[in-house]
Every structure is written in structure tokens, then in C-alpha cells.
Coordinates of C-alpha atoms in Angstrom, one line a residue:
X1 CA 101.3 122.4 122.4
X2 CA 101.9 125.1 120.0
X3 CA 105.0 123.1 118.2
X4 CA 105.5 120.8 115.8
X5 CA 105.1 117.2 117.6
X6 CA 107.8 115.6 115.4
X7 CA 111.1 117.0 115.3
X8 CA 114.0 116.0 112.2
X9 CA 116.8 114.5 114.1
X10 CA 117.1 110.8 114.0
X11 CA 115.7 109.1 117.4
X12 CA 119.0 107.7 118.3
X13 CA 120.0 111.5 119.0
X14 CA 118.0 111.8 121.7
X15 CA 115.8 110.0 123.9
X16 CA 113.1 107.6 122.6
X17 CA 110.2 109.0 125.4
X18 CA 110.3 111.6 127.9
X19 CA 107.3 112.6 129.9
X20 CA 104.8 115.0 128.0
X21 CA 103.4 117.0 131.1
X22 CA 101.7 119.7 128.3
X23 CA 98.4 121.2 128.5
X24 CA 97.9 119.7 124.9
X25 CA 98.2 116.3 125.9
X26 CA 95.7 116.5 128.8
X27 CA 93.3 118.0 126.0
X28 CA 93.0 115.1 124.1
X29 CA 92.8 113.2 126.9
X30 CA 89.9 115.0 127.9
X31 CA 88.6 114.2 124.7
X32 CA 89.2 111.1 124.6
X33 CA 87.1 110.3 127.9
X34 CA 84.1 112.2 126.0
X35 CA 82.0 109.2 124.7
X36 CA 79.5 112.0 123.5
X37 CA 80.1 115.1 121.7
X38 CA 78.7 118.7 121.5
X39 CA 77.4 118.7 117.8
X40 CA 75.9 115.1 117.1
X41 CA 75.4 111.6 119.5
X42 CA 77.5 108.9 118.5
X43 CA 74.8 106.7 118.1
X44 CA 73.7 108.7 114.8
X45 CA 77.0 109.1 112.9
X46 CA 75.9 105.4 111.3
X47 CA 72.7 107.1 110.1
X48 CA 74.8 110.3 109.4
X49 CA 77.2 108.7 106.9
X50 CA 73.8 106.8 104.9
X51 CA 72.5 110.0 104.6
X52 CA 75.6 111.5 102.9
X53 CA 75.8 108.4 101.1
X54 CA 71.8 109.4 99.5
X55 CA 72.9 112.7 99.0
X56 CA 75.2 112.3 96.8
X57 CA 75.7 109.9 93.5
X58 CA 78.5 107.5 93.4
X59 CA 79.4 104.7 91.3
X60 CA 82.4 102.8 90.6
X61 CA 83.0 100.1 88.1
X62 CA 85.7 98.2 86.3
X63 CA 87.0 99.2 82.9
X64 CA 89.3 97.7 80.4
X65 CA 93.0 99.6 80.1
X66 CA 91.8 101.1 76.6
X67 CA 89.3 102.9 78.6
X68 CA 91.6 104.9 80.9
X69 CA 91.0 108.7 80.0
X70 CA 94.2 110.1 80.4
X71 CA 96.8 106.9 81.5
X72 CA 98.3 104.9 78.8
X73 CA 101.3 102.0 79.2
X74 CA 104.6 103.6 77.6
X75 CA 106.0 102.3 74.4
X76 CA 109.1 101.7 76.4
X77 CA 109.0 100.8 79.4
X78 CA 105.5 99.6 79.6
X79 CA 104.8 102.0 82.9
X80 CA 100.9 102.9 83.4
X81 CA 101.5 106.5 83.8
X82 CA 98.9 109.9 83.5
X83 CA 99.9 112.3 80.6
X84 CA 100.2 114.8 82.8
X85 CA 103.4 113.6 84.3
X86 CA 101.9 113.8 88.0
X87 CA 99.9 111.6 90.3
X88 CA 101.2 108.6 90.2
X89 CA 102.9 105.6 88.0
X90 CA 102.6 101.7 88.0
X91 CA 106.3 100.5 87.4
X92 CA 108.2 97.3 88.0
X93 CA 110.4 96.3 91.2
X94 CA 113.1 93.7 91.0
X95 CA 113.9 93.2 95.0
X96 CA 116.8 90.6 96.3
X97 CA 117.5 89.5 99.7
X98 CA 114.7 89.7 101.6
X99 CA 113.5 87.3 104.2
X100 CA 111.4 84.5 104.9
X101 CA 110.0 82.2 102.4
X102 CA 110.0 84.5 98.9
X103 CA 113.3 86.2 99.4
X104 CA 113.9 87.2 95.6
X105 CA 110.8 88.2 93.4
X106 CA 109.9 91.3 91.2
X107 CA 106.3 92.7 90.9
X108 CA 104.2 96.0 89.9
X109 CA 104.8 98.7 92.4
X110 CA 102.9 102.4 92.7
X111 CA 105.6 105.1 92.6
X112 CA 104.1 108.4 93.8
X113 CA 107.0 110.9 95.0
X114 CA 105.0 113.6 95.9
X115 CA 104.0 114.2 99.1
X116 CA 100.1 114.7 100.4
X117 CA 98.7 116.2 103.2
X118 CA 96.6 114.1 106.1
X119 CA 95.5 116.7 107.8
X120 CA 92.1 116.7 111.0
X121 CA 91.0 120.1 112.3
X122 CA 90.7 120.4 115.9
X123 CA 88.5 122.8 117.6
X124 CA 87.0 123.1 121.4
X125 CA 83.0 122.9 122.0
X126 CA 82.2 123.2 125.3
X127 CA 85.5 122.9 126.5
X128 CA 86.6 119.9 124.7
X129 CA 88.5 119.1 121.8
X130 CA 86.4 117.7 118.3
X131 CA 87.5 116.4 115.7
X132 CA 86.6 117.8 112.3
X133 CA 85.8 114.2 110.0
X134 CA 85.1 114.2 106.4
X135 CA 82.2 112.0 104.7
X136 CA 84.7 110.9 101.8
X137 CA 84.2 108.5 98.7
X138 CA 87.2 106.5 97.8
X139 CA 86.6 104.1 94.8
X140 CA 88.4 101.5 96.5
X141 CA 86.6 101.0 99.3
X142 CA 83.9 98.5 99.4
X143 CA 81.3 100.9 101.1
X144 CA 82.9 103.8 99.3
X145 CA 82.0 106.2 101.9
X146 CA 83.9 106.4 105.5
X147 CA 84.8 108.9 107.7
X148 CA 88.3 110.7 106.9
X149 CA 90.2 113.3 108.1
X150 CA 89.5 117.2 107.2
X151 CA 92.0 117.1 104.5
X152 CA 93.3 114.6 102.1
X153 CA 94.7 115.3 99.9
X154 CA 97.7 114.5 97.4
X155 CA 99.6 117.5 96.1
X156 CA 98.3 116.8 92.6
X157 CA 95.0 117.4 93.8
X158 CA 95.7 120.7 96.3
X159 CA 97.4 122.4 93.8
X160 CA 95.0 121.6 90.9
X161 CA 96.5 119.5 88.5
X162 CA 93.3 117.7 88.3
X163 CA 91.4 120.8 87.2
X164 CA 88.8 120.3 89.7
X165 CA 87.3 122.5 92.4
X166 CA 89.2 123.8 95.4
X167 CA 90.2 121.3 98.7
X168 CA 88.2 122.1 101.7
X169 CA 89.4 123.8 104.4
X170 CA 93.3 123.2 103.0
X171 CA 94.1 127.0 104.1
X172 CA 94.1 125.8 108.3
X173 CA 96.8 123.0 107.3
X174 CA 99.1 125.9 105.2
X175 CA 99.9 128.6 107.4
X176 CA 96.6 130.4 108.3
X177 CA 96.9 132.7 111.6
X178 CA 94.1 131.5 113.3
X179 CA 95.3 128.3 113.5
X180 CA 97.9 126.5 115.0
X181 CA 100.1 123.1 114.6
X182 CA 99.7 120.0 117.3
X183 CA 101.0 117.3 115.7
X184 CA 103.2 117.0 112.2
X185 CA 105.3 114.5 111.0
X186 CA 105.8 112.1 107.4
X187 CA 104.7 109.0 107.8
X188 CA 105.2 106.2 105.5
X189 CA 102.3 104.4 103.7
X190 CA 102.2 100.5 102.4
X191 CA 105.5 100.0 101.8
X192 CA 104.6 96.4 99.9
X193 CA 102.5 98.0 97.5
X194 CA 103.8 101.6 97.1
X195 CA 107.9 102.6 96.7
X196 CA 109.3 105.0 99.3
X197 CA 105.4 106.7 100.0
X198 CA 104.8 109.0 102.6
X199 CA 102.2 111.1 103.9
X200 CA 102.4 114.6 105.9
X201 CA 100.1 113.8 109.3
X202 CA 99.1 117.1 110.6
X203 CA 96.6 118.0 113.3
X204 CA 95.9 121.8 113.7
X205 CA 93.9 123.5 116.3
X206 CA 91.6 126.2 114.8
X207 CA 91.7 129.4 116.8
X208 CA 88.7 130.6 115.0
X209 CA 85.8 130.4 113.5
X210 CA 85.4 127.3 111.5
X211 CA 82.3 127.5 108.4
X212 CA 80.3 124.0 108.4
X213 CA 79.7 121.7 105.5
X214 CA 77.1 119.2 104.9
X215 CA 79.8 116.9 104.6
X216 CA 81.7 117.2 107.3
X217 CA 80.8 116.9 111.3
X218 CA 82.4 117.3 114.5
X219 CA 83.1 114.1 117.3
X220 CA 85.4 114.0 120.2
X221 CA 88.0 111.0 120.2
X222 CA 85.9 109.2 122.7
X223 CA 83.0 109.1 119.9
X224 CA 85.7 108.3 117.1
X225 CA 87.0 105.3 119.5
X226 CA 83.6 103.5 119.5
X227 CA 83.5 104.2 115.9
X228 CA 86.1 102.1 115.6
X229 CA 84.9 99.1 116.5
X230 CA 82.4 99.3 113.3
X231 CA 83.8 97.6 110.2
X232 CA 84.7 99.9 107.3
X233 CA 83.8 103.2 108.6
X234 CA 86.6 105.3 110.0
X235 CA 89.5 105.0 106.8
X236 CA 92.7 104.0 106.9
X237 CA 94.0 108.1 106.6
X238 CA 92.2 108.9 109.6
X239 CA 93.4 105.6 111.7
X240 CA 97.3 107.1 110.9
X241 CA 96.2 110.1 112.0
X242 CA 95.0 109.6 115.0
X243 CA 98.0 107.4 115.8
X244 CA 99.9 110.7 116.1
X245 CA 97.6 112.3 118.8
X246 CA 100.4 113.6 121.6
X247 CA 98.7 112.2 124.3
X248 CA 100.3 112.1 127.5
X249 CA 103.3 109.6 127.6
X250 CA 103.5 108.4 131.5
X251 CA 106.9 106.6 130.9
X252 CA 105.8 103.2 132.6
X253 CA 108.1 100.3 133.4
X254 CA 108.9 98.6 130.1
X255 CA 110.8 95.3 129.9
X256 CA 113.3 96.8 127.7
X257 CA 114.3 100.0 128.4
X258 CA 114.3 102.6 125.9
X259 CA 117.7 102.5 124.7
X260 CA 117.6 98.7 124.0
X261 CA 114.7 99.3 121.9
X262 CA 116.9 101.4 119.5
X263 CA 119.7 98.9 119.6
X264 CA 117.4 96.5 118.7
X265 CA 115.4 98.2 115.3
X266 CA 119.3 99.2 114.4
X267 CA 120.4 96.3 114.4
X268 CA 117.2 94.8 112.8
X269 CA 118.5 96.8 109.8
X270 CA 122.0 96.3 110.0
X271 CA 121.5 92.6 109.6
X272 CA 119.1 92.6 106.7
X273 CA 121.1 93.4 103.3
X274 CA 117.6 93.7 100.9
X275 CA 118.1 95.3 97.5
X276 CA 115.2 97.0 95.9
X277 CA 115.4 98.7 92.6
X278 CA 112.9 100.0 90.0
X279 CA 112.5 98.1 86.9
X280 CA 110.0 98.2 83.5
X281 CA 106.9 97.3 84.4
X282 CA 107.2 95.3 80.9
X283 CA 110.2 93.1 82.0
X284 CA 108.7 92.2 85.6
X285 CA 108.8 88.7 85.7
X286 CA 105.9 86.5 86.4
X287 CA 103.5 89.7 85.8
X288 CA 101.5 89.4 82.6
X289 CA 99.5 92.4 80.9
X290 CA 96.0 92.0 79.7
X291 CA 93.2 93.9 78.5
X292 CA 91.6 94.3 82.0
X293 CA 94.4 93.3 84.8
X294 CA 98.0 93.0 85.1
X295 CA 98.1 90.2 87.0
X296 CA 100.1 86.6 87.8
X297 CA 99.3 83.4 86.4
X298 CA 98.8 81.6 89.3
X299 CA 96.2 84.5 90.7
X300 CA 98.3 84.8 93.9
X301 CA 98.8 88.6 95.7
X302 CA 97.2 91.1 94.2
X303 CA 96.3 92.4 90.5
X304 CA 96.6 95.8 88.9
X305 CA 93.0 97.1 87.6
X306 CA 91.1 100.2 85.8
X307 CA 88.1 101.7 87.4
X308 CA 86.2 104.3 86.1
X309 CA 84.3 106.7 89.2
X310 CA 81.7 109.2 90.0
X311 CA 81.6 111.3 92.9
X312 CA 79.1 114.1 93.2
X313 CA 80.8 115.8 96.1
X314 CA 84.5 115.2 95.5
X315 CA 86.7 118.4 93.9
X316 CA 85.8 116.0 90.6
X317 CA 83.2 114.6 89.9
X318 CA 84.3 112.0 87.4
X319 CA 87.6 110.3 86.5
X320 CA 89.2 106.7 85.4
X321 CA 92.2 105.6 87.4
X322 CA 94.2 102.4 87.9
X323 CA 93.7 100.6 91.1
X324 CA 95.9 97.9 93.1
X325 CA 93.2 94.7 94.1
X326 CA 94.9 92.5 96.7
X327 CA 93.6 89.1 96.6
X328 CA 91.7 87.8 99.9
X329 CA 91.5 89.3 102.9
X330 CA 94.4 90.2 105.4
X331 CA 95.2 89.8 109.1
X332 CA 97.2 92.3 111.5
X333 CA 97.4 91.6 114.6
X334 CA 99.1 92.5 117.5
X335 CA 99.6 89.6 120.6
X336 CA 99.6 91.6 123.8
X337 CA 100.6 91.0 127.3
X338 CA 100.6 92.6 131.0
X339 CA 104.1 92.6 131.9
X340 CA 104.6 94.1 135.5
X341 CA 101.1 95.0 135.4
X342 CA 102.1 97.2 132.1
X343 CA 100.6 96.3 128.7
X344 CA 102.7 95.2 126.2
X345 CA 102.4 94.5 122.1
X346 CA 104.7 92.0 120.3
X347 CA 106.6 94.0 117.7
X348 CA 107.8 92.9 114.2
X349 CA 111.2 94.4 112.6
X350 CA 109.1 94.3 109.4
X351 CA 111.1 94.2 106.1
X352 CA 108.9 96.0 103.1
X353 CA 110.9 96.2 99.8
X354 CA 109.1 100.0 99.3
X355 CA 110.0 101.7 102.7
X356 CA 112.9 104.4 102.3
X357 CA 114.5 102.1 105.5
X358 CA 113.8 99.3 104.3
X359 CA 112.6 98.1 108.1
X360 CA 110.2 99.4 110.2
X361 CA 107.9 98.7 113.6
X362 CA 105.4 96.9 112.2
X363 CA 102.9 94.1 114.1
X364 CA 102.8 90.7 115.1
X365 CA 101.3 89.5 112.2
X366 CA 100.4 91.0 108.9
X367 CA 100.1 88.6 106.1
X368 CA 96.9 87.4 103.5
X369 CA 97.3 84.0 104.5
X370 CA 96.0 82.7 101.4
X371 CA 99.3 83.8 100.1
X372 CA 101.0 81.1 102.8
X373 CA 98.6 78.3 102.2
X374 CA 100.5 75.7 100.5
X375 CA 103.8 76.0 102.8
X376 CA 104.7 73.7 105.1
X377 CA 104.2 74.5 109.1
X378 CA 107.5 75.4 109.9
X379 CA 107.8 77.7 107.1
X380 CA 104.7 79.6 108.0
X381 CA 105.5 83.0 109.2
X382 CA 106.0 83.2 113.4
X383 CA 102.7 83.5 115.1
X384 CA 100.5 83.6 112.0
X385 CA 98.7 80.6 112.9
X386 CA 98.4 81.8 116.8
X387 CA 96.2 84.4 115.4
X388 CA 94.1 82.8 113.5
X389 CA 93.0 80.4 116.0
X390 CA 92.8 82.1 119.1
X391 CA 90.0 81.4 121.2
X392 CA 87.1 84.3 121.0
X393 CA 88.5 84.8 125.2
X394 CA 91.9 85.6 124.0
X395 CA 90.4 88.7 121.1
X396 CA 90.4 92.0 123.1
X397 CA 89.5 93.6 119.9
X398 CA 88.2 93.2 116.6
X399 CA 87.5 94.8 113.3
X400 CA 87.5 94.5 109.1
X401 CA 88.9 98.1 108.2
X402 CA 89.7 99.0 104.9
X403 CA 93.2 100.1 103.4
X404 CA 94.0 103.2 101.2
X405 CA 91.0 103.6 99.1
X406 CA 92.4 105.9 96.7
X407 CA 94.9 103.6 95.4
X408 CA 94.1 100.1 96.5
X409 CA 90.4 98.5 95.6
X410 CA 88.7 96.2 97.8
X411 CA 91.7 96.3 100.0
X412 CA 90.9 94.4 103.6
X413 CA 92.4 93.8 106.5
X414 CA 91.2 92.3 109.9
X415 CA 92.8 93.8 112.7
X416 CA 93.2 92.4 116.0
X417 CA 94.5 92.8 119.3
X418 CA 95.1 89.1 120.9
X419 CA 96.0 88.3 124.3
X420 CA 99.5 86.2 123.7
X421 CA 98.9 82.3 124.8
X422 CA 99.8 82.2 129.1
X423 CA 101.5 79.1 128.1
X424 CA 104.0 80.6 125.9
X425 CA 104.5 84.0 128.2
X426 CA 107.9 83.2 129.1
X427 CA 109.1 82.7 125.9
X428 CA 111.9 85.0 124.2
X429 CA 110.5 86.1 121.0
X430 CA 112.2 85.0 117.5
X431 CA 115.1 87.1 115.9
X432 CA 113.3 90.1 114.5
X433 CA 110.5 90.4 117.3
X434 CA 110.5 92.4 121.0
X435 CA 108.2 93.5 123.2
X436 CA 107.4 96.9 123.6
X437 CA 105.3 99.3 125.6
X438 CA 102.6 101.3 123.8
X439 CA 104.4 104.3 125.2
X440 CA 107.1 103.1 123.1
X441 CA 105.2 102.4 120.7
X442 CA 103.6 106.0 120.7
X443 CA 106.9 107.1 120.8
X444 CA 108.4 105.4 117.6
X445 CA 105.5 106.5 115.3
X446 CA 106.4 110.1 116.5
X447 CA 110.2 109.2 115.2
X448 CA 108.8 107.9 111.9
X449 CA 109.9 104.4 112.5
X450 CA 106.5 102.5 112.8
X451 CA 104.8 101.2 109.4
X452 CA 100.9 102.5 108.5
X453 CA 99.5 99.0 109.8
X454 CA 100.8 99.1 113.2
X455 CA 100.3 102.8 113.8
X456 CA 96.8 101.8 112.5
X457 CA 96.8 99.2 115.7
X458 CA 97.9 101.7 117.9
X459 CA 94.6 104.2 117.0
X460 CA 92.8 100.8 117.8
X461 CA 94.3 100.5 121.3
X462 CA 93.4 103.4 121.8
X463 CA 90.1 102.7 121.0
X464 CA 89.9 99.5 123.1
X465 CA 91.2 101.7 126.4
X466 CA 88.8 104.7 125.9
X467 CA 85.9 102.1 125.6
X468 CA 86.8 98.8 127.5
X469 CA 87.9 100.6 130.5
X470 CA 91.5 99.3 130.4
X471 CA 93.9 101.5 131.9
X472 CA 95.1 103.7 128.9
X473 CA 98.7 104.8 128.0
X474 CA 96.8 108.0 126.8
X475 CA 95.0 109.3 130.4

């Protein structure tokens, strides 16, 4: 479609789905079904992305605060900020009210207003739709290099700020004629780690001729689904991305119609009274400043770190930064279940002190459970434990992919989609949990109300129906 995909009004203005009988959405459908493409064989993008890797240098290592070229802690306020005024700054956040177990804390938050541009180029070979991925180093990834959309890009970055060399194909995602808009909306991003963050997700068909790159190669979706099923190779930009592919939306039977899933998030966030305000990053309690980390005492969550990077084919080619390092690996999960012969995911009313709504869709589960070790059973968060030790039967899909490299370092999560437990099928779900379609699902991320790790889930069932053969809610 030759629109925008997202529109501004607020969803409960109009209705949450309607059937999307356009010629776009039977495109990437089509494209979808492709599991090979015209320019390269899935099979090889593996060997594709090592290659990129030896062609270029990269190295990434820690560095004390002192070192920071650029960043300094204010007199004041203590806030890790860039002289420049731009990018991004580490501040405090003092947030009351919230709930489960840790209802009232404060902790080190990444406040970046501005707004950046996710952004893939479509294009037709041979009559169907590829996908234009990007070989990208982030300096927070483990593996450094994955595969990420066209274009990303903060604004700092696209409109030079960091003195560096032009961004890539950024002239398709700004108004060129030869191109036009399939998808655009603002999503939010990590709403535990970053305050009121969010990210334009654009796709763009290009009407024209495109000029290659060495580090940058076309796939269909059906390649980019099987690339999914890889650890650590397509990032967590690309994942949101793809979430917000209009694919066709067939309206199935849902156990709770459309309208009662609106009444429901309202009143999700009616109900919750959670106050989240900036503070010093000086005064945060429990947070203690060193020469290498800001970090707790008890070395739970996550600590705030200095890296210092190379990147011989980013706009530059050298820079020091601060980085966010969660501690221990995380799980999402969705549980899934066939109801009336229609798939189903378990959705969470998720509370996040740094989303502009304070809740949004998010999944089942999504916790570091080392954070949860020590607390008794029935103060465990609902279904964490499910997930953890479901039988291999029960997994219909399975994965380690990395979070936002650019701001978060070794940041992990394993993603899952579990099959719910038969014996428990009956069940109604706790306060602050329904089950949805993925239609509905689909639909909500276009309304901005679903958080960046369950419209990550969502790219990955798509994935599991393109390549498992399960009847997709994208056909």
C-alpha cells in the first residue's frame, strides 16, 4: 500500500483489526513463502556475514570513565552526558508504585529524546519482494556483527553530530520520489532500561534503481525467517521491524473479541498508579560510582560501563561510549494455545517505569531470573517457572538473540514460544494477563501499544509459521 500503515488516532477510536485485502499485504506474503532469494541462497548468508566480519577491523574493549573522549559525569548532578549536548545521557530514576515484588526502587536510566530512524528497503527481484539487510557492528553485541535493517540510525548520527561520514541509503527513508512508504509508525524501545525511547519503524518500497554495497545484501522474508532461528544474527532493530510488516490480517475467531481487548489494556492502566520521575544520577540510591562501573553492591541487575570501539565500516571509525551490561541472561517467552483451532499467545499488561504509558503488551514472561532467585515460590512472577522447565515437546521455538547493541553490552535474551501446559488450558489467566490472537497481536503493535520484546516474539512467529509449516496469520 502506498500509505502510511500506522495512523495517529488512539486505537480506541476505531477498530482494533479490520481485514487488509491490499495488494501490499499479499506481497509480503509472497515473500514470505520464498525460502530462497534472487541475489544469494540462504544457506550462505552465515558465510556472508564472516566474511564481512574479515573485511573489516573491529574491536571493542572496556575502559575506565576517565577514559571517555568526550562524556564526563556533571559537577552537579552527576549525569554521564556527551559535551555536545546530543546523543544520549545516563541519569537517575526514582519510580513508586509499581507492582510485584520491588514496587519502590530508583536506578540509572538512558534518557535519549531524540528520535531515530529503523528503516529496511524493499525492492522486487523476480517478482518478489527482498529485503535490503545491513552487515552492522554494534559494540554491544557479543558477535558484534548481525544483520540489521538498511538504516539505523539515531538523529545525532543522520544529521552529523558525530562528524562522521554520511548514512547509507538515508535519502529512500526522507522523502525521495522513487520511493514510497509501506509501513511507519514510533515504536517504543526497553522501557526498563531507557526513559520514554522510541524509534521510527519505516519500511519503503524503492521504485528504482537501488546502488549495491559490499555490506549490504538482499533476502526475501522467507530467507530472513530461517535466519531467525540462528542465535545472535538478525538484531534486535531488524526483529521490531519486521514486526510491522502489513501482512494480511484474516480476522479469525478470537476468544475475546476485539473490543474487550481494549477494555482490558485500559483498564490495565487505569488500575496501576506508578510514578516515575527523573532524578541525579548522584542521589540514586543503592547505585555506587566507580572508576570503571556504576553499579550495586549486591551485583544484582545490570551495571553502567565505558567501552572504547573500532569499526572500519561504520560512518566512524572510532569512538568511546557508555554502555548498559545487564547481568545474566534473560527469558521471553510467550505460552501459546490453539483455541477453536486458532493460535493464541498469553499476553502480559507489562508495567515499565520508562514507557510514555507506563503499560504496554508485552509477553508471558520476560524476566533475568537470577534477579528472582532468592524469593519465595509464591512470589515468583506468574508462569516464570512454567517456562523454564517445559519439556523440549512443549518449545515450538527457540533462540539467544541479542538486545540493542548500541546501548546495551552483552545484553541476552532467550526467546521462546511454549505450548501452555494441557493441564492448565482451562484456566483464566491472573489479573494483568489475556489471551490474544496474533492478529491482535499484529494489530496492537500497529497501534503502538506492544513493548520491543513482544513485537520481537511476534517477528519470531512469524518465523516459526513460514518455516514449520503452521498455518500463518500472515498468508
Amino acid at each position: 500500500m502506498s500509505q502510511p500503515a500506522a495512523a495517529a488516532l488512539p486505537p480506541g477510536e476505531r477498530p482494533l483489526r479490520g481485514r487488509r485485502e491490499s495488494a501490499s499485504a499479499a506481497r509480503f506474503g509472497r515473500s514470505a513463502a520464498a525460502p530462497e532469494g534472487a541475489r544469494i541462497r540462504t544457506a550462505d548468508v552465515v558465510d556472508w556475514l564472516a566474511g564481512r566480519a574479515r573485511a573489516n577491523r573491529f574491536r571493542v574493549e572496556r575502559i575506565p570513565f576517565a577514559a571517555l573522549d568526550g562524556w564526563s559525569f556533571d559537577e552537579g548532578t552527576g549525569n554521564l552526558g556527551h559535551r555536545s549536548g546530543r546523543f544520549f545521557t545516563i541519569e537517575g530514576l526514582s519510580v513508586r508504585g509499581a507492582p510485584g515484588p520491588f514496587g519502590d526502587w530508583q536506578q540509572p536510566i538512558i534518557n535519549q529524546p531524540e528520535i531515530g530512524i529503523l528503516g529496511m528497503l524493499v525492492k522486487e527481484f523476480d517478482g518478489v519482494l527482498h529485503f535490503l539487510m545491513q552487515a552492522k557492528m554494534e559494540p554491544g553485541n557479543s558477535n558484534l556483527l548481525q544483520l540489521s535493517p538498511t538504516v539505523q540510525a539515531t538523529r545525532s548520527n543522520y544529521t552529523g553530530v558525530h562528524r562522521g561520514a554520511p548514512v547509507r541509503y538515508l535519502d529512500f527513508f526522507t522523502g525521495r520520489d522513487d520511493s514510497r512508504v509501506l509501513s511507519d509508525s514510533l515504536q517504543s524501545e526497553h522501557g526498563s532500561w531507557f526513559y520514554r525511547k522510541r524509534n521510527r519503524n519505516m519500511i519503503v518500497e524503492a521504485l528504482g534503481d537501488v546502488p549495491d554495497h559490499g555490506d549490504h545484501l538482499w533476502l526475501t522474508l522467507g530467507q530472513i525467517a530461517r535466519l531467525l532461528h540462528h542465535d545472535n544474527l538478525v538484531n534486535m532493530d531488524s526483529r521490531t521491524v519486521l514486526s510491522c510488516v502489513p501482512f494480511l490480517d484474516t480476522g479469525e475467531d478470537a476468544l475475546h473479541p476485539d473490543a474487550e481487548v481494549l477494555d482490558w489494556l485500559t483498564a490495565e492502566r487505569s488500575r496501576h498508579d506508578v510514578v516515575a520521575r527523573r532524578i541525579p544520577l548522584a542521589g540514586t540510591d543503592g547505585w555506587r560510582r566507580g572508576t570503571h562501573t556504576v553499579s550495586r553492591d549486591d551485583g544484582r541487575f545490570f551495571s553502567i560501563v565505558a567501552v572504547g570501539v573500532e569499526a572500519g565500516n561504520r560512518e566512524v571509525s572510532g569512538w568511546t561510549q557508555p554502555l548498559l551490561e545487564p547481568h545474566g541472561l534473560g527469558v521471553t517467552a510467550f505460552l501459546t494455545q490453539r483455541l477453536a483451532g486458532v493460535l493464541h499467545v498469553l499476553a502480559h499488561a507489562r508495567v515499565e517505569a520508562g514507557f510514555c504509558d507506563v503499560v504496554e503488551v508485552g509477553p508471558t514472561v520476560q524476566y533475568t531470573p537470577g534477579n528472582y532467585a532468592l524469593l519465595p515460590a509464591g512470589t515468583r512472577p506468574p508462569y516464570l517457572d512454567e517456562v523454564l522447565t517445559a519439556a523440549p515437546g512443549r518449545i515450538r521455538y527457540e533462540a539467544v538473540h541479542s538486545e540493542e547493541g548500541g546501548r546495551f553490552l552483552n545484553a541476552e535474551s532467550r526467546y521462546l514460544l511454549v505450548d501452555a501446559d494441557p493441564l492448565r488450558a482451562g484456566e483464566e489467566p491472573p489479573p494483568g494477563y489475556q489471551w490474544i490472537t496474533t492478529g491482535q497481536l499484529a494489530a496492537l503493535t500497529r497501534h503502538r501499544q506492544v513493548n520491543v520484546q513482544a513485537r520481537t516474539l511476534l517477528s519470531l512467529l512469524y518465523a516459526a509459521e513460514a518455516t514449520d509449516g503452521v498455518r500463518a496469520a500472515a498468508r
